[in-house]
CSV table of C-alpha atoms in Angstrom, one decimal:
chain,number,residue,atom,x,y,z
A,1,MET,CA,202.5,89.1,210.4
A,2,SER,CA,198.7,89.4,210.4
A,3,GLY,CA,197.5,92.7,209.1
A,4,LYS,CA,194.1,92.1,207.6
A,5,HIS,CA,191.5,94.8,208.3
A,6,PRO,CA,188.0,93.6,207.3
A,7,HIS,CA,186.4,97.0,208.0
A,8,ARG,CA,188.6,99.0,205.7
A,9,PHE,CA,186.3,98.4,202.8
A,10,ALA,CA,183.0,98.6,204.7
A,11,MET,CA,179.9,100.1,203.1
A,12,PRO,CA,180.6,103.8,202.5
A,13,THR,CA,178.6,106.7,203.9
A,14,ARG,CA,176.5,108.9,201.5
A,15,ARG,CA,179.3,111.5,201.5
A,16,GLU,CA,182.0,108.9,200.8
A,17,ALA,CA,179.9,107.4,198.0
A,18,LEU,CA,179.5,110.8,196.3
A,19,TYR,CA,183.2,111.5,196.7
A,20,GLY,CA,184.0,108.1,195.1
A,21,LEU,CA,181.8,108.9,192.1
A,22,GLY,CA,184.0,111.9,191.3
A,23,ALA,CA,187.1,109.7,191.3
A,24,GLY,CA,185.7,107.3,188.7
A,25,LEU,CA,184.8,103.7,189.1
A,26,GLY,CA,188.0,102.4,187.6
A,27,SER,CA,190.3,104.4,189.8
A,28,VAL,CA,188.3,103.6,193.0
A,29,ALA,CA,188.6,99.9,192.2
A,30,LEU,CA,192.3,100.2,191.5
A,31,THR,CA,192.8,102.1,194.8
A,32,SER,CA,191.0,99.4,196.7
A,33,LEU,CA,193.1,96.7,195.1
A,34,LEU,CA,196.3,98.5,195.8
A,35,GLN,CA,195.3,99.0,199.4
A,36,ALA,CA,194.4,95.4,199.8
A,37,GLU,CA,197.7,94.4,198.4
A,38,GLN,CA,199.6,96.7,200.7
A,39,ASP,CA,197.5,95.9,203.8
A,40,GLY,CA,199.7,95.1,206.8
A,41,ARG,CA,202.9,95.9,205.0
A,42,THR,CA,205.3,98.8,205.7
A,43,HIS,CA,205.7,101.7,203.3
A,44,HIS,CA,209.5,101.5,203.6
A,45,PRO,CA,211.9,99.3,205.5
A,46,ALA,CA,211.1,99.6,209.2
A,47,LYS,CA,213.7,100.1,211.9
A,48,ALA,CA,211.2,99.1,214.7
A,49,LYS,CA,208.5,96.4,214.8
A,50,ARG,CA,206.8,97.6,218.0
A,51,CYS,CA,206.6,100.6,220.3
A,52,ILE,CA,206.5,101.0,224.1
A,53,PHE,CA,205.4,104.5,225.0
A,54,LEU,CA,206.1,105.6,228.6
A,55,MET,CA,203.7,108.4,229.2
A,56,MET,CA,204.6,110.7,232.1
A,57,GLU,CA,201.2,112.3,232.7
A,58,GLY,CA,201.0,115.7,234.1
A,59,GLY,CA,204.0,117.3,232.4
A,60,PRO,CA,207.5,116.4,233.8
A,61,SER,CA,209.9,119.3,234.2
A,62,HIS,CA,212.7,119.1,231.7
A,63,LEU,CA,214.6,121.6,233.9
A,64,ASP,CA,214.7,119.1,236.8
A,65,THR,CA,215.3,115.9,234.8
A,66,PHE,CA,217.4,116.2,231.6
A,67,ASP,CA,218.0,119.9,230.8
A,68,PRO,CA,220.0,121.7,233.5
A,69,LYS,CA,220.1,125.5,233.5
A,70,PRO,CA,222.9,127.1,235.6
A,71,GLU,CA,221.4,130.5,234.7
A,72,LEU,CA,218.3,129.7,236.8
A,73,THR,CA,220.5,129.3,239.8
A,74,LYS,CA,221.8,132.8,239.3
A,75,GLN,CA,218.3,134.2,238.8
A,76,HIS,CA,216.7,132.2,241.6
A,77,LEU,CA,213.8,134.1,243.2
A,78,LYS,CA,214.3,137.1,241.0
A,79,ALA,CA,210.8,138.7,240.6
A,80,PHE,CA,209.3,140.1,237.5
A,81,THR,CA,205.8,140.8,236.1
A,82,ARG,CA,204.5,139.2,232.9
A,83,SER,CA,201.5,140.5,231.0
A,84,GLY,CA,200.0,140.4,227.5
A,85,GLU,CA,197.0,139.3,225.5
A,86,MET,CA,198.6,136.0,224.7
A,87,GLU,CA,199.4,135.1,228.3
A,88,SER,CA,197.2,132.8,230.3
A,89,ALA,CA,196.0,133.5,233.8
A,90,MET,CA,198.5,130.9,234.9
A,91,SER,CA,201.5,132.5,233.2
A,92,SER,CA,200.8,136.2,233.8
A,93,GLY,CA,201.1,138.5,236.8
A,94,LYS,CA,203.8,138.5,239.4
A,95,ARG,CA,206.4,135.8,238.7
A,96,TYR,CA,209.8,134.7,240.1
A,97,PHE,CA,212.4,132.3,238.8
A,98,VAL,CA,213.0,129.0,240.4
A,99,LYS,CA,216.3,127.1,240.3
A,100,SER,CA,216.3,123.3,240.2
A,101,PRO,CA,216.7,121.7,243.6
A,102,PHE,CA,218.5,118.8,242.1
A,103,GLN,CA,222.1,118.2,241.1
A,104,PHE,CA,223.1,117.1,237.6
A,105,THR,CA,225.8,115.0,236.2
A,106,LYS,CA,227.2,114.1,232.8
A,107,ALA,CA,226.7,110.4,232.4
A,108,GLY,CA,228.0,107.6,230.1
A,109,GLU,CA,230.4,107.9,227.3
A,110,SER,CA,228.0,110.3,225.6
A,111,GLY,CA,228.2,112.7,228.5
A,112,ALA,CA,224.4,113.2,228.6
A,113,ASP,CA,223.0,115.6,231.2
A,114,ILE,CA,220.9,113.9,233.7
A,115,CYS,CA,219.6,114.7,237.2
A,116,THR,CA,221.4,112.6,239.9
A,117,GLU,CA,218.0,111.4,241.2
A,118,TRP,CA,218.1,109.0,238.1
A,119,GLU,CA,220.3,106.6,239.9
A,120,HIS,CA,219.6,103.7,237.5
A,121,LEU,CA,218.7,105.3,234.2
A,122,ARG,CA,222.0,107.2,234.1
A,123,GLU,CA,223.7,103.9,233.5
A,124,MET,CA,221.7,103.5,230.3
A,125,VAL,CA,222.1,107.0,228.8
A,126,ASP,CA,224.3,105.7,225.9
A,127,GLU,CA,221.2,103.8,224.6
A,128,ILE,CA,219.1,107.0,224.7
A,129,CYS,CA,218.5,109.9,222.3
A,130,PHE,CA,217.4,112.9,224.3
A,131,TYR,CA,215.4,115.5,222.3
A,132,ARG,CA,215.0,119.0,223.6
A,133,GLY,CA,213.3,120.7,220.6
A,134,ALA,CA,209.7,119.5,220.8
A,135,GLN,CA,206.8,121.9,221.2
A,136,VAL,CA,203.0,121.6,221.6
A,137,GLU,CA,200.2,124.1,221.4
A,138,SER,CA,198.2,123.7,224.6
A,139,VAL,CA,199.0,124.2,228.3
A,140,ASN,CA,195.8,122.6,229.4
A,141,HIS,CA,196.2,118.9,230.5
A,142,PRO,CA,193.2,117.4,228.6
A,143,THR,CA,193.9,119.2,225.3
A,144,ALA,CA,197.7,118.6,225.5
A,145,CYS,CA,197.2,114.9,226.3
A,146,TYR,CA,194.8,114.6,223.3
A,147,GLN,CA,197.3,116.4,221.0
A,148,LEU,CA,200.2,114.2,222.1
A,149,ASN,CA,198.2,111.0,221.9
A,150,THR,CA,196.0,111.6,218.9
A,151,GLY,CA,197.4,114.7,217.0
A,152,ASN,CA,194.2,116.6,217.7
A,153,GLN,CA,194.0,118.7,220.8
A,154,PHE,CA,190.3,118.6,220.8
A,155,GLY,CA,190.0,114.8,220.8
A,156,GLY,CA,187.9,112.5,218.8
A,157,ASP,CA,190.8,111.3,216.5
A,158,PRO,CA,192.5,107.9,216.6
A,159,ALA,CA,195.4,107.5,219.0
A,160,MET,CA,198.9,106.7,217.9
A,161,GLY,CA,198.5,103.1,218.8
A,162,ALA,CA,195.3,102.9,216.8
A,163,TRP,CA,197.0,104.3,213.7
A,164,VAL,CA,200.0,102.0,214.1
A,165,THR,CA,197.8,98.9,214.4
A,166,TYR,CA,195.6,100.1,211.5
A,167,GLY,CA,198.7,100.4,209.3
A,168,LEU,CA,200.6,97.3,210.4
A,169,GLY,CA,198.1,94.9,212.0
A,170,THR,CA,198.9,92.7,214.9
A,171,MET,CA,201.7,90.2,215.2
A,172,ASN,CA,199.6,87.9,217.4
A,173,GLU,CA,195.9,87.3,216.6
A,174,ASN,CA,195.3,86.1,220.2
A,175,LEU,CA,196.1,89.5,221.7
A,176,PRO,CA,195.0,93.1,221.1
A,177,GLY,CA,197.4,95.0,218.9
A,178,PHE,CA,197.2,98.1,221.1
A,179,VAL,CA,197.3,97.8,224.9
A,180,VAL,CA,197.2,100.6,227.5
A,181,LEU,CA,198.5,100.3,231.1
A,182,PRO,CA,196.8,103.2,232.9
A,183,ARG,CA,197.0,104.4,236.4
A,184,SER,CA,194.0,103.8,238.7
A,185,SER,CA,192.8,107.2,237.8
A,186,TYR,CA,192.6,107.6,234.0
A,187,PRO,CA,194.5,110.6,232.5
A,188,GLN,CA,192.8,113.9,231.9
A,189,GLY,CA,190.6,113.4,228.8
A,190,GLY,CA,189.9,109.8,229.8
A,191,VAL,CA,189.6,106.9,227.3
A,192,GLY,CA,189.8,109.4,224.4
A,193,ASN,CA,193.6,109.2,224.8
A,194,TRP,CA,193.5,105.7,223.4
A,195,SER,CA,190.4,105.9,221.2
A,196,ASN,CA,190.0,104.5,217.7
A,197,GLY,CA,188.4,107.8,216.8
A,198,PHE,CA,187.0,107.5,213.3
A,199,LEU,CA,188.9,104.3,212.5
A,200,PRO,CA,186.9,101.0,212.8
A,201,ALA,CA,186.2,100.2,216.5
A,202,ASP,CA,188.6,97.3,216.8
A,203,PHE,CA,191.6,99.6,216.6
A,204,GLN,CA,190.9,101.2,220.0
A,205,GLY,CA,193.4,100.6,222.8
A,206,THR,CA,192.6,97.8,225.3
A,207,PRO,CA,193.2,99.1,228.9
A,208,LEU,CA,194.4,96.6,231.5
A,209,ARG,CA,193.3,97.4,235.1
A,210,PRO,CA,196.2,98.2,237.4
A,211,THR,CA,194.7,96.4,240.4
A,212,GLY,CA,192.7,93.2,240.6
A,213,SER,CA,192.0,91.2,237.5
A,214,PRO,CA,193.5,93.1,234.5
A,215,ILE,CA,190.6,92.2,232.4
A,216,LEU,CA,187.2,91.6,234.0
A,217,ASN,CA,185.3,88.4,233.1
A,218,LEU,CA,188.2,87.0,231.0
A,219,ASN,CA,187.4,83.5,232.0
A,220,PRO,CA,183.9,81.8,231.9
A,221,PRO,CA,182.2,80.5,235.1
A,222,ASP,CA,183.4,77.1,236.3
A,223,ALA,CA,180.1,75.6,235.3
A,224,VAL,CA,180.6,76.5,231.6
A,225,SER,CA,182.8,74.0,229.7
A,226,PRO,CA,185.0,75.2,226.8
A,227,ARG,CA,182.9,73.1,224.4
A,228,GLN,CA,179.7,74.7,225.7
A,229,GLN,CA,181.3,78.2,225.5
A,230,ARG,CA,182.3,77.6,221.9
A,231,LYS,CA,178.8,76.5,220.9
A,232,ASN,CA,177.3,79.6,222.6
A,233,LEU,CA,179.8,81.8,220.9
A,234,ASP,CA,179.0,80.3,217.5
A,235,LEU,CA,175.3,80.8,218.0
A,236,LEU,CA,175.9,84.4,219.1
A,237,GLY,CA,178.1,85.0,216.1
A,238,GLN,CA,175.5,83.7,213.8
A,239,LEU,CA,172.8,85.9,215.2
A,240,ASN,CA,175.1,89.0,215.2
A,241,ARG,CA,176.1,88.4,211.6
A,242,ARG,CA,172.5,88.2,210.6
A,243,HIS,CA,171.9,91.4,212.4
A,244,LEU,CA,174.9,93.0,210.7
A,245,GLU,CA,173.8,92.0,207.2
A,246,SER,CA,170.8,94.3,207.6
A,247,ARG,CA,173.1,97.2,208.7
A,248,PRO,CA,176.0,97.2,206.3
A,249,GLY,CA,178.9,99.6,207.0
A,250,ARG,CA,178.4,99.5,210.8
A,251,SER,CA,182.0,98.9,211.9
A,252,GLU,CA,181.1,99.0,215.6
A,253,LEU,CA,178.9,95.9,215.1
A,254,ASP,CA,181.6,94.0,213.2
A,255,ALA,CA,184.1,95.1,215.9
A,256,ARG,CA,181.8,93.7,218.6
A,257,ILE,CA,181.7,90.3,216.8
A,258,SER,CA,185.4,90.3,216.4
A,259,SER,CA,185.9,91.3,220.1
A,260,TYR,CA,184.0,88.2,221.2
A,261,GLU,CA,186.2,86.0,219.1
A,262,LEU,CA,189.3,87.8,220.3
A,263,ALA,CA,188.2,87.4,223.9
A,264,TYR,CA,187.7,83.7,223.4
A,265,ARG,CA,191.2,83.3,222.0
A,266,MET,CA,192.6,85.6,224.7
A,267,GLN,CA,191.5,83.1,227.4
A,268,THR,CA,194.3,80.8,226.5
A,269,GLU,CA,197.1,83.3,226.0
A,270,VAL,CA,196.5,86.3,228.2
A,271,PRO,CA,196.7,84.6,231.6
A,272,GLY,CA,200.2,83.4,230.7
A,273,VAL,CA,201.3,86.8,229.4
A,274,LEU,CA,200.0,88.7,232.4
A,275,ASP,CA,201.3,86.3,235.0
A,276,LEU,CA,204.6,87.7,236.3
A,277,GLU,CA,205.2,84.6,238.4
A,278,GLY,CA,207.1,83.0,235.5
A,279,GLU,CA,209.8,85.6,235.8
A,280,SER,CA,212.9,84.9,237.8
A,281,GLN,CA,213.4,86.6,241.1
A,282,SER,CA,216.4,88.4,239.8
A,283,THR,CA,214.3,89.9,237.0
A,284,LEU,CA,211.6,90.9,239.4
A,285,ASP,CA,214.2,92.5,241.7
A,286,ALA,CA,215.8,94.3,238.7
A,287,TYR,CA,212.5,96.0,237.8
A,288,GLY,CA,211.7,96.8,241.5
A,289,VAL,CA,208.6,94.5,241.7
A,290,GLY,CA,207.6,94.3,245.4
A,291,GLU,CA,209.4,97.5,246.5
A,292,PRO,CA,206.8,100.0,247.8
A,293,ALA,CA,208.2,103.0,245.8
A,294,THR,CA,208.6,101.2,242.5
A,295,ASP,CA,206.2,98.2,242.4
A,296,ALA,CA,203.3,99.9,240.5
A,297,PHE,CA,205.4,101.1,237.5
A,298,ALA,CA,207.7,98.1,237.7
A,299,ARG,CA,204.8,95.8,237.0
A,300,LYS,CA,203.8,98.0,234.1
A,301,CYS,CA,207.3,98.0,232.5
A,302,LEU,CA,207.7,94.3,233.0
A,303,LEU,CA,204.3,93.7,231.6
A,304,ALA,CA,205.1,96.0,228.6
A,305,ARG,CA,208.1,93.9,227.8
A,306,ARG,CA,206.1,90.7,228.0
A,307,LEU,CA,203.3,92.1,225.8
A,308,ALA,CA,205.8,93.3,223.3
A,309,GLU,CA,207.6,90.0,223.3
A,310,SER,CA,204.2,88.2,222.7
A,311,GLY,CA,203.4,90.3,219.6
A,312,VAL,CA,201.5,93.3,220.9
A,313,ARG,CA,202.3,96.1,218.4
A,314,PHE,CA,201.9,99.2,220.7
A,315,VAL,CA,202.0,99.4,224.5
A,316,GLN,CA,201.5,102.6,226.4
A,317,ALA,CA,202.2,102.7,230.1
A,318,TYR,CA,201.2,105.7,232.3
A,319,ALA,CA,202.9,107.1,235.3
A,320,GLY,CA,202.1,110.3,237.3
A,321,ASN,CA,201.1,112.7,238.4
A,322,TRP,CA,204.0,115.0,237.3
A,323,ASP,CA,202.0,118.2,237.7
A,324,SER,CA,204.3,119.8,240.3
A,325,HIS,CA,203.2,123.4,240.7
A,326,ASP,CA,204.7,123.4,244.2
A,327,TYR,CA,207.1,121.4,246.3
A,328,ILE,CA,208.9,120.2,243.2
A,329,GLU,CA,211.8,118.7,245.1
A,330,LYS,CA,209.5,116.4,247.0
A,331,ALA,CA,207.1,115.7,244.2
A,332,HIS,CA,209.4,115.2,241.3
A,333,GLY,CA,212.0,113.5,243.5
A,334,ALA,CA,209.5,110.8,244.5
A,335,LEU,CA,208.2,110.4,241.0
A,336,ILE,CA,211.7,110.0,239.5
A,337,ARG,CA,212.5,107.3,242.1
A,338,SER,CA,209.2,105.5,241.3
A,339,VAL,CA,210.0,105.1,237.6
A,340,ASP,CA,213.8,105.2,237.5
A,341,LYS,CA,214.6,101.6,238.3
A,342,PRO,CA,211.7,100.1,236.3
A,343,ILE,CA,212.6,102.0,233.1
A,344,ALA,CA,216.3,101.2,233.4
A,345,ALA,CA,215.5,97.6,233.8
A,346,LEU,CA,213.1,97.6,230.8
A,347,LEU,CA,215.9,99.0,228.6
A,348,ARG,CA,218.4,96.6,229.9
A,349,ASP,CA,216.0,93.7,229.6
A,350,LEU,CA,215.1,94.5,226.0
A,351,LYS,CA,218.8,94.8,225.1
A,352,GLN,CA,219.7,91.5,226.7
A,353,ARG,CA,216.9,89.8,224.8
A,354,ASP,CA,218.1,91.4,221.5
A,355,MET,CA,214.7,93.3,221.3
A,356,LEU,CA,215.9,96.9,221.8
A,357,LYS,CA,217.2,97.1,218.3
A,358,ASP,CA,213.6,96.7,216.9
A,359,THR,CA,211.6,98.1,219.8
A,360,LEU,CA,211.0,101.8,219.9
A,361,VAL,CA,210.8,103.1,223.5
A,362,ILE,CA,209.6,106.7,224.0
A,363,TRP,CA,209.5,108.7,227.2
A,364,CYS,CA,207.6,112.0,227.5
A,365,GLY,CA,204.8,114.0,229.0
A,366,GLU,CA,202.2,116.2,227.4
A,367,PHE,CA,204.3,119.4,227.8
A,368,GLY,CA,207.3,120.8,229.8
A,369,ARG,CA,207.4,123.2,232.7
A,370,THR,CA,208.3,126.8,233.1
A,371,PRO,CA,211.5,128.2,234.6
A,372,ASP,CA,209.4,130.5,236.8
A,373,ASN,CA,206.3,130.3,239.0
A,374,GLY,CA,203.6,132.5,240.3
A,375,LEU,CA,202.6,133.3,243.9
A,376,ARG,CA,200.6,130.5,245.4
A,377,GLY,CA,198.7,130.7,248.6
A,378,GLY,CA,199.9,134.3,248.9
A,379,GLY,CA,203.6,133.4,248.8
A,380,GLN,CA,206.5,131.8,247.0
A,381,SER,CA,206.3,128.1,246.1
A,382,TYR,CA,209.2,126.1,244.6
A,383,GLY,CA,207.3,124.6,241.7
A,384,ARG,CA,206.6,125.2,238.0
A,385,ASP,CA,203.7,125.9,235.7
A,386,HIS,CA,202.9,124.4,232.3
A,387,ASN,CA,205.1,125.1,229.3
A,388,ALA,CA,204.1,124.3,225.7
A,389,LYS,CA,207.3,125.8,224.2
A,390,ALA,CA,209.9,123.7,225.8
A,391,MET,CA,210.1,120.0,226.9
A,392,THR,CA,212.4,117.0,226.8
A,393,MET,CA,211.5,113.7,225.5
A,394,TRP,CA,213.7,110.7,224.8
A,395,PHE,CA,213.9,107.7,222.5
A,396,ALA,CA,215.7,104.4,222.8
A,397,GLY,CA,216.1,101.5,220.4
A,398,GLY,CA,214.1,101.1,217.2
A,399,GLY,CA,216.7,102.8,215.0
A,400,THR,CA,217.0,106.0,216.9
A,401,ASN,CA,220.2,108.0,217.4
A,402,ALA,CA,221.5,106.5,220.6
A,403,GLY,CA,224.0,108.4,222.8
A,404,GLN,CA,223.0,111.8,221.4
A,405,THR,CA,221.3,114.9,222.7
A,406,ILE,CA,219.4,116.7,219.9
A,407,GLY,CA,218.1,120.3,220.1
A,408,ALA,CA,218.3,122.8,222.8
A,409,THR,CA,216.3,125.3,224.9
A,410,ASP,CA,217.4,128.9,225.8
A,411,GLU,CA,219.5,129.7,228.8
A,412,ILE,CA,216.6,129.5,231.2
A,413,GLY,CA,214.7,126.6,229.5
A,414,ALA,CA,211.6,128.7,228.5
A,415,ASN,CA,211.7,128.1,224.8
A,416,ALA,CA,213.2,125.5,222.4
A,417,VAL,CA,215.7,127.2,220.2
A,418,GLU,CA,217.5,124.4,218.3
A,419,CYS,CA,216.0,121.7,216.1
A,420,VAL,CA,212.6,123.0,217.0
A,421,HIS,CA,209.7,120.8,215.9
A,422,HIS,CA,205.9,120.6,216.5
A,423,ILE,CA,204.7,117.4,218.1
A,424,ARG,CA,203.2,116.5,214.7
A,425,ASP,CA,206.8,116.0,213.5
A,426,VAL,CA,207.4,113.6,216.3
A,427,HIS,CA,204.4,111.6,215.2
A,428,VAL,CA,205.7,111.6,211.6
A,429,THR,CA,209.1,110.3,212.9
A,430,LEU,CA,207.5,107.6,215.1
A,431,LEU,CA,205.5,106.3,212.2
A,432,HIS,CA,208.6,106.4,209.9
A,433,LEU,CA,210.6,104.3,212.4
A,434,LEU,CA,207.9,101.7,212.2
A,435,GLY,CA,208.0,101.7,208.4
A,436,LEU,CA,204.9,103.9,207.9
A,437,ASP,CA,204.6,107.1,205.9
A,438,ASP,CA,202.2,109.6,207.6
A,439,ASN,CA,201.1,110.9,204.2
A,440,ARG,CA,200.1,107.5,203.0
A,441,LEU,CA,198.7,106.2,206.2
A,442,THR,CA,195.3,107.8,205.8
A,443,TYR,CA,191.6,107.1,206.4
A,444,PHE,CA,188.7,108.8,204.5
A,445,HIS,CA,186.4,110.5,207.0
A,446,ALA,CA,184.1,113.6,206.9
A,447,GLY,CA,185.0,114.4,203.3
A,448,ARG,CA,188.8,114.1,203.3
A,449,HIS,CA,191.7,111.8,203.9
A,450,LYS,CA,192.8,112.1,207.5
A,451,GLN,CA,196.2,111.3,209.1
A,452,LEU,CA,197.9,111.2,212.5
A,453,SER,CA,199.8,114.5,211.9
A,454,GLN,CA,196.4,116.1,210.8
A,455,PHE,CA,197.8,117.8,207.7
A,456,GLY,CA,201.4,116.5,207.2
A,457,GLY,CA,204.6,117.1,209.0
A,458,GLN,CA,208.4,116.8,208.7
A,459,LEU,CA,210.6,113.9,209.5
A,460,ILE,CA,213.1,114.8,212.3
A,461,LYS,CA,216.1,113.2,210.7
A,462,GLU,CA,218.4,114.1,213.6
A,463,LEU,CA,216.6,111.5,215.7
A,464,LEU,CA,217.4,108.7,213.3
A,465,GLY,CA,220.3,106.4,213.9
């Protein structure tokens, strides 16, 4: 495993230098030596080597997927008025309850609750740990996406994948350690959702385009031979390093040099990883590649497996848009069908390849949805608004508690009431499964040591297998 980070000991800023003087030269040197010795190693035995994060952008409804509420059927269309200083314009005013338009069943030996629209995933529920206790702070898409992805709802901090690759390094020096598979339209908040933040620039996520060439200009023009390209790159590297020597501590310059070398190495490995033609027809069919409803996300899931298999540490695949304020039966129904078969195939494929045991798979959105709705267009609309206090996410593989449903929401699904944890605790748990301690995985910036959880959190032990 390669985990060397050349920027970790770059020239300090004035503030960092002053902070270091207070610590004493001997202790600073010792800290650096200990960090160098630990670099790329886990803080404790890891359950997972890699993570595939399935991001359902827009906020999928827990009430229409994995958390049925019979009480909502009884309360359907019952009107009420909500007011208060803490209520948003979206959540206040005249409201009415909305039952789920979907049927639910108890699937597998575990008897997990699942909407019957999940035709394929319900066959895999015994591999899944459903968690109903998570909460976030924001009901706005950009800030909620930032908080889920980076821990900071105002953005600017490193993404989960950046922290993981910073802590563990990459398992394949010819590929990026953190790869993102976005939709054609980026999520709200844009590239800040996979930013390196204040970490050195080479820890940012590498997005692969969903249409056309995944990476533009990956291969040189036909007229440029590999030998000529190597000579050009060596000359460019020499000039860049000379430029860097006069600007010590500029991690973005060092990252640019590293990116050129990585791009050169990627030319030999990436085409093979991204080419799905090497997969058997039965595998393509299992994921739903070529089927109109599933093709887009099927390719993402299959590519996520190939990237993980090739040594990419953190892969995030986006699907959406789950923001169903109205027509939830039509909108959520189509979305479930678009991801159901690909996700089930991914879990099954990982298990058959003996990879699920050390691959952490996570499914969630940036928040849940409300059991009620407001008047839209002057009348009732069977949809749901944003809900920061109740949501369902699930975990599979990587040492998680398979076949269990952890936590609960109240009888109408408005609030989490059992095993309730802030999203920062989910971050702590994710890092723990990968062998990293959130309190030890820190980076000195702006006068203090920063971490993914922002200021520490709790391990959700119930999620561990």
